[in-house]
Coordinates of C-alpha atoms and ligand atoms in Angstrom, one line a residue:
M1 CA 79.7 93.7 102.5
A2 CA 80.9 90.7 104.4
F3 CA 80.8 91.7 108.0
E4 CA 77.1 91.7 108.7
Y5 CA 76.6 88.1 108.1
E6 CA 80.0 87.0 109.3
K7 CA 78.6 85.4 112.4
A8 CA 76.1 83.3 110.6
R9 CA 78.7 82.0 108.3
Y10 CA 81.3 81.2 110.9
P11 CA 80.0 79.9 114.2
I12 CA 82.3 80.7 117.1
T13 CA 84.4 77.5 117.7
P14 CA 86.9 76.6 120.4
F15 CA 89.4 76.9 117.6
L16 CA 88.8 80.6 117.5
E17 CA 89.4 81.0 121.3
F18 CA 92.6 79.1 120.9
Q19 CA 93.7 81.4 118.1
T20 CA 93.1 84.6 120.0
A21 CA 95.8 83.5 122.4
F22 CA 98.3 83.8 119.6
P23 CA 100.2 87.1 119.2
Y24 CA 98.5 89.0 116.4
I25 CA 101.1 88.4 113.7
H26 CA 100.5 84.7 114.2
K27 CA 96.8 85.2 113.9
A28 CA 97.5 86.9 110.5
K29 CA 99.7 84.0 109.4
F30 CA 97.6 81.2 110.7
N31 CA 94.2 82.8 110.1
E32 CA 93.2 79.9 108.0
F33 CA 92.2 78.1 111.2
N34 CA 89.6 80.6 112.2
Q35 CA 88.5 81.7 108.8
G36 CA 86.8 78.6 107.4
H37 CA 88.0 77.9 103.9
K38 CA 90.0 80.4 102.1
M39 CA 91.5 80.8 98.7
K40 CA 95.2 81.7 98.2
I41 CA 96.8 83.4 95.3
H42 CA 100.3 83.8 94.1
E43 CA 102.5 86.9 94.7
Y44 CA 102.3 88.0 91.0
Q45 CA 98.5 87.9 91.2
A46 CA 98.4 89.7 94.6
R47 CA 100.7 92.4 93.2
D48 CA 98.2 93.1 90.4
L49 CA 95.5 93.7 92.9
L50 CA 97.7 96.0 95.0
K51 CA 98.6 98.0 91.9
A52 CA 94.9 98.2 90.9
Y53 CA 94.2 99.8 94.3
G54 CA 97.0 102.3 93.8
I55 CA 99.7 100.8 96.0
P56 CA 103.2 101.2 94.5
V57 CA 104.7 97.9 93.3
P58 CA 108.1 97.5 91.4
P59 CA 107.4 96.4 87.8
G60 CA 107.7 92.7 87.2
K61 CA 106.6 89.7 85.0
V62 CA 105.8 86.1 85.7
A63 CA 107.8 83.4 83.8
A64 CA 107.4 79.6 83.5
T65 CA 110.8 78.9 82.1
A66 CA 114.4 80.1 82.6
D67 CA 114.4 81.5 79.0
E68 CA 111.2 83.5 79.7
A69 CA 112.8 84.8 82.9
A70 CA 115.9 85.9 80.9
A71 CA 113.7 87.7 78.4
S72 CA 111.7 89.5 81.2
A73 CA 114.9 90.5 82.8
G74 CA 116.0 92.0 79.5
E75 CA 112.8 93.9 79.1
L76 CA 113.0 95.2 82.7
G77 CA 116.6 96.2 82.3
G78 CA 119.1 96.5 85.1
G79 CA 119.2 94.2 88.2
V80 CA 116.2 92.0 88.9
V81 CA 114.9 89.8 91.7
V82 CA 113.8 86.3 90.7
K83 CA 111.1 84.8 93.1
A84 CA 109.5 81.4 93.4
Q85 CA 105.7 81.5 92.9
V86 CA 104.4 79.0 95.4
L87 CA 101.4 79.2 97.6
V88 CA 103.4 79.2 100.9
G89 CA 105.5 81.8 102.7
G90 CA 109.1 81.6 103.7
R91 CA 110.4 81.4 100.2
G92 CA 113.4 83.7 100.9
K93 CA 114.7 81.3 103.6
A94 CA 114.2 78.3 101.3
G95 CA 116.4 79.8 98.6
G96 CA 113.4 80.8 96.5
V97 CA 114.3 84.5 96.2
K98 CA 117.5 85.5 94.4
L99 CA 119.0 88.7 93.0
A100 CA 120.3 88.7 89.4
S101 CA 122.5 91.3 87.7
S102 CA 121.8 90.4 84.0
P103 CA 119.5 88.4 81.8
D104 CA 122.0 85.5 81.8
D105 CA 122.3 85.6 85.5
A106 CA 118.4 85.8 85.7
K107 CA 118.3 82.7 83.5
A108 CA 120.6 80.7 85.8
K109 CA 118.9 81.9 89.0
A110 CA 115.4 81.2 87.5
Q111 CA 116.5 77.6 86.6
A112 CA 117.9 77.0 90.1
I113 CA 114.6 78.2 91.6
L114 CA 112.4 76.3 89.1
D115 CA 114.3 73.2 90.3
L116 CA 113.3 73.7 93.9
T117 CA 110.5 72.2 95.9
I118 CA 109.5 74.5 98.7
K119 CA 107.5 72.9 101.6
D120 CA 106.5 70.1 99.3
L121 CA 105.4 72.4 96.5
P122 CA 107.3 72.2 93.2
V123 CA 108.1 75.6 91.8
E124 CA 106.4 76.0 88.4
K125 CA 106.6 79.7 87.9
V126 CA 108.9 82.6 89.0
L127 CA 108.3 86.3 89.2
V128 CA 111.0 88.5 87.7
A129 CA 110.8 91.9 89.2
Q130 CA 112.9 95.0 89.0
S131 CA 115.3 94.8 92.0
I132 CA 115.1 97.5 94.5
E133 CA 117.6 98.8 97.0
I134 CA 115.9 98.4 100.4
A135 CA 116.9 101.0 103.1
K136 CA 114.4 99.6 105.7
E137 CA 111.8 96.8 105.8
Y138 CA 108.4 97.4 107.3
Y139 CA 105.6 94.9 107.8
V140 CA 102.0 95.9 107.1
S141 CA 98.8 93.8 106.8
V142 CA 95.1 93.9 107.3
T143 CA 93.0 91.0 108.6
L144 CA 89.9 90.3 110.7
D145 CA 89.6 89.8 114.4
R146 CA 86.4 87.7 114.5
A147 CA 86.2 87.6 118.3
K148 CA 86.2 91.4 118.5
K149 CA 84.3 91.8 115.2
K150 CA 86.8 94.3 114.0
V151 CA 89.2 94.7 111.1
V152 CA 92.7 95.0 112.3
L153 CA 95.7 96.7 110.8
I154 CA 99.0 95.1 111.8
G155 CA 102.3 96.9 111.4
S156 CA 105.9 96.7 112.4
S157 CA 109.0 98.7 111.7
S158 CA 111.0 95.5 111.9
G159 CA 109.6 93.7 108.9
G160 CA 111.2 91.1 106.7
V161 CA 111.8 87.4 106.8
E162 CA 112.2 87.3 110.6
I163 CA 108.7 88.6 111.3
E164 CA 107.4 85.4 112.9
E165 CA 110.3 85.2 115.3
L166 CA 109.7 88.9 116.2
A167 CA 106.1 88.1 116.9
V168 CA 107.2 85.6 119.5
N169 CA 110.2 87.2 121.0
E170 CA 109.4 90.9 120.8
P171 CA 105.6 91.2 120.3
E172 CA 105.7 94.8 121.6
K173 CA 107.3 95.7 118.2
I174 CA 104.0 94.8 116.5
L175 CA 101.5 97.5 116.5
I176 CA 97.7 97.0 116.0
F177 CA 95.1 99.4 114.9
E178 CA 91.4 98.4 115.1
I179 CA 88.7 99.4 112.6
D180 CA 85.1 99.1 113.4
P181 CA 83.6 97.8 110.1
I182 CA 80.3 99.7 110.7
S183 CA 81.8 103.1 111.4
G184 CA 84.9 102.7 109.2
I185 CA 88.4 104.1 109.7
D186 CA 88.9 106.7 112.5
Q187 CA 91.2 108.9 110.3
Q188 CA 92.9 110.8 113.1
G189 CA 93.5 107.6 114.9
L190 CA 95.0 106.1 111.8
D191 CA 97.3 109.1 111.3
A192 CA 98.5 108.8 115.0
Y193 CA 99.0 105.1 114.6
C194 CA 101.1 105.6 111.4
T195 CA 103.2 108.3 113.1
R196 CA 104.0 105.7 115.9
L197 CA 104.7 103.0 113.3
F198 CA 106.8 105.0 110.8
G199 CA 108.1 108.0 112.8
D200 CA 109.0 110.3 109.9
P201 CA 106.0 112.3 108.6
K202 CA 106.7 111.6 104.9
L203 CA 106.7 107.9 105.6
S204 CA 103.6 108.0 107.8
T205 CA 101.6 109.8 105.2
Q206 CA 102.4 107.2 102.6
G207 CA 101.8 104.4 105.2
A208 CA 98.4 105.8 106.1
D209 CA 97.5 106.0 102.4
T210 CA 98.5 102.4 101.9
F211 CA 96.6 101.2 105.0
R212 CA 93.4 102.9 103.6
K213 CA 93.9 101.1 100.3
L214 CA 94.5 97.8 102.0
Y215 CA 91.3 98.2 104.0
K216 CA 89.3 99.1 100.9
L217 CA 90.8 96.0 99.1
L218 CA 90.0 93.7 102.0
E219 CA 86.4 95.0 102.2
E220 CA 85.6 95.1 98.5
K221 CA 87.1 91.8 97.5
D222 CA 86.2 89.8 100.7
C223 CA 89.8 89.1 101.5
S224 CA 90.7 87.4 104.8
L225 CA 94.3 88.7 104.8
V226 CA 96.2 91.3 102.8
E227 CA 99.9 91.4 103.8
I228 CA 102.9 93.3 102.5
N229 CA 106.2 92.1 103.9
P230 CA 108.5 93.8 103.3
Y231 CA 106.8 97.1 102.7
A232 CA 110.2 98.5 101.6
K233 CA 111.6 101.9 102.1
L234 CA 113.8 103.0 99.2
P235 CA 116.8 105.3 99.6
D236 CA 114.7 108.2 98.3
G237 CA 112.2 107.7 101.2
S238 CA 109.4 106.2 99.2
L239 CA 107.7 103.0 100.2
V240 CA 106.9 100.1 97.9
A241 CA 105.4 96.6 98.2
A242 CA 108.3 94.3 97.7
D243 CA 106.1 91.2 98.5
A244 CA 102.4 90.6 98.5
K245 CA 100.1 88.0 100.0
I246 CA 96.4 87.9 99.8
N247 CA 93.9 85.2 101.0
F248 CA 90.2 85.4 100.3
D249 CA 87.2 84.2 102.3
D250 CA 86.1 81.3 100.1
N251 CA 82.4 82.1 100.6
G252 CA 83.0 85.6 99.1
V253 CA 84.9 84.4 96.0
P254 CA 81.8 83.6 93.9
L255 CA 80.8 87.2 94.3
H256 CA 83.8 88.5 92.4
S257 CA 84.5 87.0 89.0
D258 CA 87.9 88.6 88.8
V259 CA 88.9 86.9 92.0
E260 CA 87.4 83.6 90.9
G261 CA 89.5 83.9 87.8
M262 CA 92.7 83.9 90.0
R263 CA 92.0 80.5 91.5
N264 CA 95.0 78.2 91.2
P265 CA 94.2 74.5 90.5
E266 CA 97.4 73.5 92.3
E267 CA 95.8 74.6 95.6
Y268 CA 93.4 71.7 95.6
S269 CA 93.8 67.9 95.7
P270 CA 92.3 66.0 92.7
D271 CA 89.6 64.7 95.1
E272 CA 88.7 68.2 96.1
I273 CA 88.5 69.3 92.5
A274 CA 86.3 66.3 91.5
A275 CA 84.0 67.1 94.5
K276 CA 83.7 70.7 93.6
E277 CA 82.9 70.0 90.0
A278 CA 80.2 67.5 91.0
G279 CA 78.7 70.0 93.4
L280 CA 79.7 68.1 96.6
S281 CA 80.9 69.6 99.8
F282 CA 83.9 67.5 100.7
V283 CA 86.5 67.7 103.4
S284 CA 89.1 65.0 104.1
L285 CA 89.6 63.8 107.6
D286 CA 92.0 61.3 109.0
G287 CA 89.7 58.4 110.1
D288 CA 88.7 55.3 108.1
I289 CA 84.8 55.4 107.8
G290 CA 83.8 57.2 104.6
C291 CA 80.6 59.2 104.9
I292 CA 78.0 60.2 102.3
V293 CA 75.2 62.3 103.8
N294 CA 72.6 64.7 102.5
G295 CA 72.7 68.1 104.3
A296 CA 75.6 69.7 106.1
G297 CA 73.9 69.5 109.5
L298 CA 73.1 65.8 109.2
A299 CA 76.7 65.2 107.9
M300 CA 78.1 66.9 111.0
A301 CA 75.7 64.9 113.3
T302 CA 76.7 61.7 111.5
M303 CA 80.4 62.3 112.2
D304 CA 79.6 62.9 115.8
I305 CA 77.6 59.7 116.1
I306 CA 80.4 57.7 114.5
K307 CA 82.8 59.1 117.1
L308 CA 80.3 58.4 119.9
F309 CA 80.2 54.7 118.9
G310 CA 84.0 54.5 118.8
G311 CA 84.6 55.0 115.1
N312 CA 86.5 57.6 113.1
P313 CA 85.1 59.5 110.1
A314 CA 87.3 59.6 107.0
N315 CA 85.6 62.7 105.6
F316 CA 82.8 65.1 105.6
L317 CA 80.7 64.8 102.5
D318 CA 77.4 66.5 101.8
V319 CA 75.8 65.4 98.5
G320 CA 73.5 68.4 98.7
G321 CA 69.7 68.8 98.4
S322 CA 68.8 67.5 94.9
S323 CA 71.2 64.5 94.6
N324 CA 71.1 62.9 91.2
P325 CA 72.5 59.4 90.9
E326 CA 75.8 60.7 89.4
K327 CA 76.5 62.7 92.5
V328 CA 76.4 59.5 94.6
L329 CA 78.6 57.7 92.0
T330 CA 81.2 60.6 92.1
A331 CA 81.0 60.6 95.9
L332 CA 81.8 56.9 96.1
R333 CA 84.5 57.2 93.6
I334 CA 86.2 60.0 95.6
L335 CA 85.9 58.0 98.9
M336 CA 87.4 54.9 97.2
N337 CA 90.6 56.9 96.4
N338 CA 91.4 57.0 100.1
P339 CA 93.8 54.1 100.9
K340 CA 92.8 54.2 104.6
L341 CA 89.1 53.6 103.9
K342 CA 87.7 50.6 105.9
A343 CA 84.0 51.0 105.6
I344 CA 81.3 53.4 104.1
L345 CA 78.2 54.8 105.7
I346 CA 75.6 56.3 103.5
N347 CA 73.1 58.3 105.6
I348 CA 70.1 59.8 103.8
F349 CA 67.2 61.6 105.4
G350 CA 65.3 62.3 102.2
G351 CA 63.4 65.6 101.9
I352 CA 64.2 67.3 98.6
T353 CA 66.7 64.5 98.1
R354 CA 64.9 61.4 96.8
C355 CA 65.7 58.0 98.2
D356 CA 65.3 56.4 94.8
D357 CA 67.9 58.7 93.2
I358 CA 70.3 57.8 95.9
A359 CA 69.6 54.1 95.5
N360 CA 70.1 54.3 91.8
G361 CA 73.4 56.0 92.4
I362 CA 74.5 53.3 94.8
V363 CA 73.5 50.6 92.2
M364 CA 75.4 52.4 89.5
A365 CA 78.5 52.6 91.8
T366 CA 78.4 48.9 92.6
Q367 CA 78.3 48.2 88.8
Q368 CA 81.0 50.7 87.8
L369 CA 83.4 50.8 90.8
D370 CA 85.3 48.2 92.7
L371 CA 83.9 48.8 96.1
K372 CA 86.4 47.0 98.2
V373 CA 85.0 47.9 101.6
P374 CA 81.7 47.1 103.4
M375 CA 79.0 49.7 103.0
V376 CA 76.1 50.4 105.4
I377 CA 73.1 52.3 104.1
R378 CA 70.5 54.2 106.1
L379 CA 67.7 55.4 104.0
I380 CA 64.5 57.2 105.1
G381 CA 62.2 59.9 103.8
T382 CA 61.0 60.9 100.3
N383 CA 60.5 58.0 98.0
E384 CA 61.8 55.6 100.6
E385 CA 59.8 52.6 99.4
E386 CA 61.0 53.1 95.8
G387 CA 64.6 53.4 97.1
R388 CA 64.4 50.3 99.2
K389 CA 62.9 48.3 96.3
I390 CA 65.8 49.4 94.0
L391 CA 68.3 48.2 96.6
D392 CA 66.5 45.0 97.3
D393 CA 66.3 44.2 93.6
N394 CA 70.1 44.5 93.6
G395 CA 70.8 42.4 96.7
M396 CA 71.3 45.3 99.1
A397 CA 69.4 46.4 102.2
A398 CA 69.1 49.7 104.0
A399 CA 68.7 50.3 107.7
E400 CA 66.1 52.7 109.1
N401 CA 67.6 53.3 112.5
L402 CA 70.6 55.6 112.5
S403 CA 72.2 54.2 115.7
E404 CA 71.9 50.7 114.4
A405 CA 73.5 51.7 111.1
V406 CA 76.4 53.6 112.8
K407 CA 77.1 50.7 115.2
M408 CA 77.2 48.3 112.3
V409 CA 79.6 50.5 110.2
V410 CA 81.9 51.0 113.2
E411 CA 82.0 47.3 113.8
R412 CA 82.7 46.6 110.1
S413 CA 85.4 49.2 110.0
K414 CA 87.2 47.4 112.8
K415 CA 86.7 43.9 111.3
G416 CA 87.4 44.9 107.7
L417 CA 84.6 42.6 106.6
K418 CA 82.9 42.8 103.2
A419 CA 79.2 43.7 103.6
Ligands
GDP1 P1 109.2 85.5 101.4 O1 110.5 85.1 102.1 O2 108.4 84.4 100.8 O3 108.4 86.4 102.3 O4 109.7 86.4 100.1 P2 110.0 88.0 100.0 O5 109.4 88.4 98.7 O6 109.5 88.7 101.1 O7 111.6 88.1 99.9 C1 112.4 87.7 101.0 C2 113.4 88.8 101.2 O8 114.2 89.0 100.1 C3 112.8 90.2 101.5 O9 112.5 90.3 102.9 C4 113.9 91.1 101.1 O10 114.8 91.3 102.2 C5 114.6 90.4 100.0 N1 114.2 91.0 98.7 C6 113.1 90.8 98.0 N2 113.0 91.5 96.9 C7 114.1 92.2 96.9 C8 114.7 93.3 96.1 O11 114.1 93.7 95.0 N3 115.9 93.8 96.4 C9 116.5 93.4 97.5 N4 117.7 94.0 97.8 N5 116.1 92.5 98.4 C10 114.9 91.9 98.1
MN2 MN1 107.8 88.3 102.3

């Protein structure tokens, strides 16, 4: 259960305060800012999870080609909706959602959608789902309010593609229900909330049932957001999920092998994938001084000190506790992929990390990579003598004093000198 150690995992940052000023719906949409890292999945994957939790979803299939889409449309029979599977919202407005009346029509629509690029993302797959007749569109979601330490249900009877405009212009049409994660759902409160949201008792009973399932899903799978928009009312008065979006707290993903299995490589840059495979914590930033540091705390402090001396870090990179030489090599390889890079600072305070391992990695990198920018090394701690000797034997030197090292790297980043 995620909530008890939430605070330890996410220190309160000014970002969060900024976010709480947003209307709630924006908080749900932009929750990536106050939720640390998160993992996204495609609609067709999110639908499977909703189904597994007993929420009605129209039948559908994912297709990678127009012919596959036509075959799926044939199997489903009748009208279908063809939908771009990309990891961003607003597909409808971008032409990524189209109705089709026959397999041939589905083939043509699928081809048109597969040819699209939506918000810089090429469409590689489409979902072909049985088309439904929508009598009314609701919005329902569940997310976290970290400032209040509550789970919040968000609902609107004016769902659909204009929900973000609604959140700005008519925020009173968005209704919130809070859940205390310790005591759980106040069932009577939830029923009253759903009556306000859906009006009609038949709808509000279904809505309350769906909210309970969404909450269970969020809690059990460590989601940071589960959103259904539109939560569609059919002419017979039943409600179905016509779209699905789920984000996960990245720190919870390793706890759930099924969720881990839904990870999409296209969500990550090649550098992020290489870093993850090598066991490095890596975040790109927009400065020009590449950083390789052992330990997240020291890595943060290093970036602060670079700023203090007038420089700009190009990245956060923690090589971790037991850094073998290959990790350093991979780290330097990743940094060198950045065309903006002007200088590199390696800052090691060896504890479990051994300075000789780091030094060997640096030497390997100088032999295997074309290090085009000056590099400043600060090396102290475990096996420092051995590490310094390895560097010395290879014509390199390491500073002891961090301020000196940072001043030097900032200067070199400005001059663009080779070390
Ligand atoms: P989004 O724009 O990325 O959120 O994509 P959606 O899946 O929400 O689709 C956008 C809009 O297309 C929805 O709000 C609906 O109005 C419409 N839509 C989606 N599926 C269907 C369907 O099966 N039948 C009909 N009539 N409209 C649909
Ligand atoms: Mn939608």
